[in-house]
mmCIF file of C-alpha atoms in Angstrom:
data_model
loop_
_atom_site.group_PDB
_atom_site.id
_atom_site.type_symbol
_atom_site.label_atom_id
_atom_site.label_comp_id
_atom_site.label_asym_id
_atom_site.label_seq_id
_atom_site.Cartn_x
_atom_site.Cartn_y
_atom_site.Cartn_z
ATOM 1 C CA MET J 1 0.246 -15.564 -2.313
ATOM 2 C CA SER J 2 3.721 -15.318 -0.762
ATOM 3 C CA THR J 3 5.470 -18.615 -0.331
ATOM 4 C CA PRO J 4 8.488 -18.547 1.975
ATOM 5 C CA SER J 5 11.221 -20.967 1.058
ATOM 6 C CA SER J 6 13.498 -22.304 3.783
ATOM 7 C CA GLU J 7 15.453 -24.196 1.118
ATOM 8 C CA TYR J 8 16.718 -20.889 -0.287
ATOM 9 C CA ARG J 9 16.727 -19.031 3.043
ATOM 10 C CA ALA J 10 14.068 -16.642 1.791
ATOM 11 C CA GLU J 11 11.728 -16.830 4.776
ATOM 12 C CA GLY J 12 9.082 -14.146 4.470
ATOM 13 C CA SER J 13 10.238 -13.016 1.034
ATOM 14 C CA PRO J 14 7.472 -12.430 -1.503
ATOM 15 C CA LEU J 15 7.787 -15.071 -4.194
ATOM 16 C CA LEU J 16 5.491 -15.063 -7.224
ATOM 17 C CA GLN J 17 4.490 -18.130 -9.157
ATOM 18 C CA ALA J 18 5.044 -18.074 -12.917
ATOM 19 C CA GLY J 19 1.999 -17.133 -14.950
ATOM 20 C CA VAL J 20 0.332 -14.696 -12.532
ATOM 21 C CA ARG J 21 -0.684 -11.269 -13.781
ATOM 22 C CA CYS J 22 0.687 -8.309 -11.862
ATOM 23 C CA TYR J 23 -0.873 -4.907 -11.295
ATOM 24 C CA ASN J 24 0.718 -1.590 -10.374
ATOM 25 C CA ALA J 25 -1.376 1.067 -8.602
ATOM 26 C CA PRO J 26 0.844 4.178 -8.513
ATOM 27 C CA GLY J 27 0.348 7.510 -6.787
ATOM 28 C CA GLN J 28 -2.640 6.795 -4.547
ATOM 29 C CA LEU J 29 -3.573 9.727 -2.298
ATOM 30 C CA GLY J 30 -6.114 10.246 0.486
ATOM 31 C CA LEU J 31 -8.481 12.761 -1.109
ATOM 32 C CA ASP J 32 -11.901 14.100 -0.186
ATOM 33 C CA ASP J 33 -14.837 14.265 -2.631
ATOM 34 C CA GLU J 34 -13.440 17.472 -4.139
ATOM 35 C CA GLY J 35 -10.032 15.951 -4.834
ATOM 36 C CA ILE J 36 -8.226 17.704 -1.976
ATOM 37 C CA PRO J 37 -6.153 15.770 0.597
ATOM 38 C CA PHE J 38 -7.904 15.391 3.951
ATOM 39 C CA LYS J 39 -6.276 17.602 6.607
ATOM 40 C CA ASP J 40 -6.792 14.979 9.321
ATOM 41 C CA ALA J 41 -3.933 12.449 9.115
ATOM 42 C CA ARG J 42 -6.081 9.433 10.026
ATOM 43 C CA GLN J 43 -8.723 10.322 7.408
ATOM 44 C CA GLN J 44 -6.113 10.976 4.749
ATOM 45 C CA LEU J 45 -4.188 7.767 5.306
ATOM 46 C CA HIS J 46 -7.377 5.687 5.518
ATOM 47 C CA ALA J 47 -8.670 7.236 2.273
ATOM 48 C CA ALA J 48 -5.360 6.462 0.530
ATOM 49 C CA PHE J 49 -5.604 2.813 1.635
ATOM 50 C CA LEU J 50 -9.215 2.662 0.405
ATOM 51 C CA ASN J 51 -8.168 4.094 -2.981
ATOM 52 C CA VAL J 52 -5.528 1.385 -3.342
ATOM 53 C CA GLU J 53 -8.122 -1.264 -2.412
ATOM 54 C CA LYS J 54 -10.667 0.071 -4.947
ATOM 55 C CA ASN J 55 -8.061 0.142 -7.725
ATOM 56 C CA LEU J 56 -6.898 -3.396 -7.040
ATOM 57 C CA ILE J 57 -10.452 -4.770 -6.937
ATOM 58 C CA ALA J 58 -11.361 -2.907 -10.143
ATOM 59 C CA ALA J 59 -8.329 -4.501 -11.833
ATOM 60 C CA GLY J 60 -9.435 -7.988 -10.789
ATOM 61 C CA ALA J 61 -7.478 -8.487 -7.557
ATOM 62 C CA LYS J 62 -10.628 -9.413 -5.650
ATOM 63 C CA ASN J 63 -8.830 -9.619 -2.301
ATOM 64 C CA GLY J 64 -7.494 -6.074 -2.618
ATOM 65 C CA TRP J 65 -4.592 -5.450 -0.245
ATOM 66 C CA LYS J 66 -4.319 -9.180 0.448
ATOM 67 C CA ASN J 67 -3.043 -9.489 -3.156
ATOM 68 C CA VAL J 68 -0.299 -6.854 -2.645
ATOM 69 C CA TYR J 69 3.302 -8.073 -2.603
ATOM 70 C CA LYS J 70 5.105 -4.693 -2.670
ATOM 71 C CA CYS J 71 4.232 -1.306 -1.172
ATOM 72 C CA VAL J 72 6.142 1.976 -1.441
ATOM 73 C CA ALA J 73 4.917 4.815 0.772
ATOM 74 C CA TYR J 74 6.118 8.343 0.059
ATOM 75 C CA HIS J 75 5.846 10.455 3.206
ATOM 76 C CA SER J 76 5.975 14.226 3.682
ATOM 77 C CA PRO J 77 8.971 15.526 5.671
ATOM 78 C CA ASP J 78 6.825 16.114 8.755
ATOM 79 C CA LEU J 79 6.252 12.380 9.280
ATOM 80 C CA SER J 80 5.433 11.872 12.949
ATOM 81 C CA GLU J 81 5.347 8.849 15.224
ATOM 82 C CA GLU J 82 1.559 9.247 15.272
ATOM 83 C CA ARG J 83 1.271 9.042 11.466
ATOM 84 C CA LEU J 84 3.687 6.140 11.341
ATOM 85 C CA GLY J 85 1.537 4.332 13.917
ATOM 86 C CA ILE J 86 -1.616 5.021 11.887
ATOM 87 C CA TYR J 87 0.121 3.697 8.763
ATOM 88 C CA ALA J 88 1.280 0.521 10.538
ATOM 89 C CA GLY J 89 -2.228 -0.072 11.891
ATOM 90 C CA LEU J 90 -3.747 0.314 8.421
ATOM 91 C CA ILE J 91 -1.253 -2.156 6.947
ATOM 92 C CA ARG J 92 -2.344 -4.711 9.572
ATOM 93 C CA GLU J 93 -6.048 -3.922 9.010
ATOM 94 C CA PHE J 94 -6.024 -4.058 5.209
ATOM 95 C CA CYS J 95 -3.391 -6.773 4.629
ATOM 96 C CA GLY J 96 -4.429 -9.239 7.318
ATOM 97 C CA ALA J 97 -1.897 -12.081 7.398
ATOM 98 C CA ASN J 98 -0.335 -10.932 4.108
ATOM 99 C CA ARG J 99 2.946 -9.091 4.629
ATOM 100 C CA PRO J 100 4.001 -7.214 1.473
ATOM 101 C CA SER J 101 7.552 -5.926 1.200
ATOM 102 C CA GLN J 102 7.598 -2.272 2.198
ATOM 103 C CA THR J 103 9.692 0.777 1.492
ATOM 104 C CA SER J 104 9.118 4.200 3.022
ATOM 105 C CA VAL J 105 10.616 7.268 1.370
ATOM 106 C CA THR J 106 10.567 10.795 2.773
ATOM 107 C CA VAL J 107 10.206 13.344 -0.032
ATOM 108 C CA PRO J 108 10.459 17.173 0.076
ATOM 109 C CA GLU J 109 6.728 17.592 -0.535
ATOM 110 C CA LEU J 110 3.669 15.845 -1.910
ATOM 111 C CA TRP J 111 0.808 17.150 -4.024
ATOM 112 C CA GLN J 112 -1.306 19.823 -2.325
ATOM 113 C CA GLY J 113 0.149 19.151 1.108
ATOM 114 C CA ALA J 114 -0.642 15.432 1.214
ATOM 115 C CA TYR J 115 1.001 13.446 4.015
ATOM 116 C CA ILE J 116 1.334 10.203 2.063
ATOM 117 C CA GLU J 117 1.285 8.804 -1.459
ATOM 118 C CA ILE J 118 1.132 5.031 -1.891
ATOM 119 C CA THR J 119 2.259 2.875 -4.802
ATOM 120 C CA VAL J 120 1.620 -0.866 -4.687
ATOM 121 C CA GLU J 121 2.228 -3.898 -6.841
ATOM 122 C CA GLY J 122 -0.096 -6.848 -6.540
ATOM 123 C CA ILE J 123 -1.143 -10.036 -8.265
ATOM 124 C CA ILE J 124 -4.339 -10.653 -10.149
ATOM 125 C CA PRO J 125 -5.172 -14.333 -9.692
ATOM 126 C CA ALA J 126 -6.106 -16.306 -12.786
#
């Protein structure tokens, strides 16, 4: 998916080939069956990652997170080293060798006390 180019000194930069379809999965939260964010950080973050995966697969990106080239994570102000470590571990677990560009933004608050909201952009292979 990403093709680094040493010719243009863009090693590790996500480059998209012309003609691929892109998909945006905005505002993914880690919710329980009743639509409330999990209180446990690990459960909430894992559920948010699963929601992204389900959306991508439903849109035709059969490899889910492995088709993601950009990820923006909105974090609550009480972001801790523990939550950041959980997030980093989930990126490794879900993305495998794929390394999407990433931005983390701390916001004043998220819906119903959520710890994280994830927006991704990915490709849908032809």
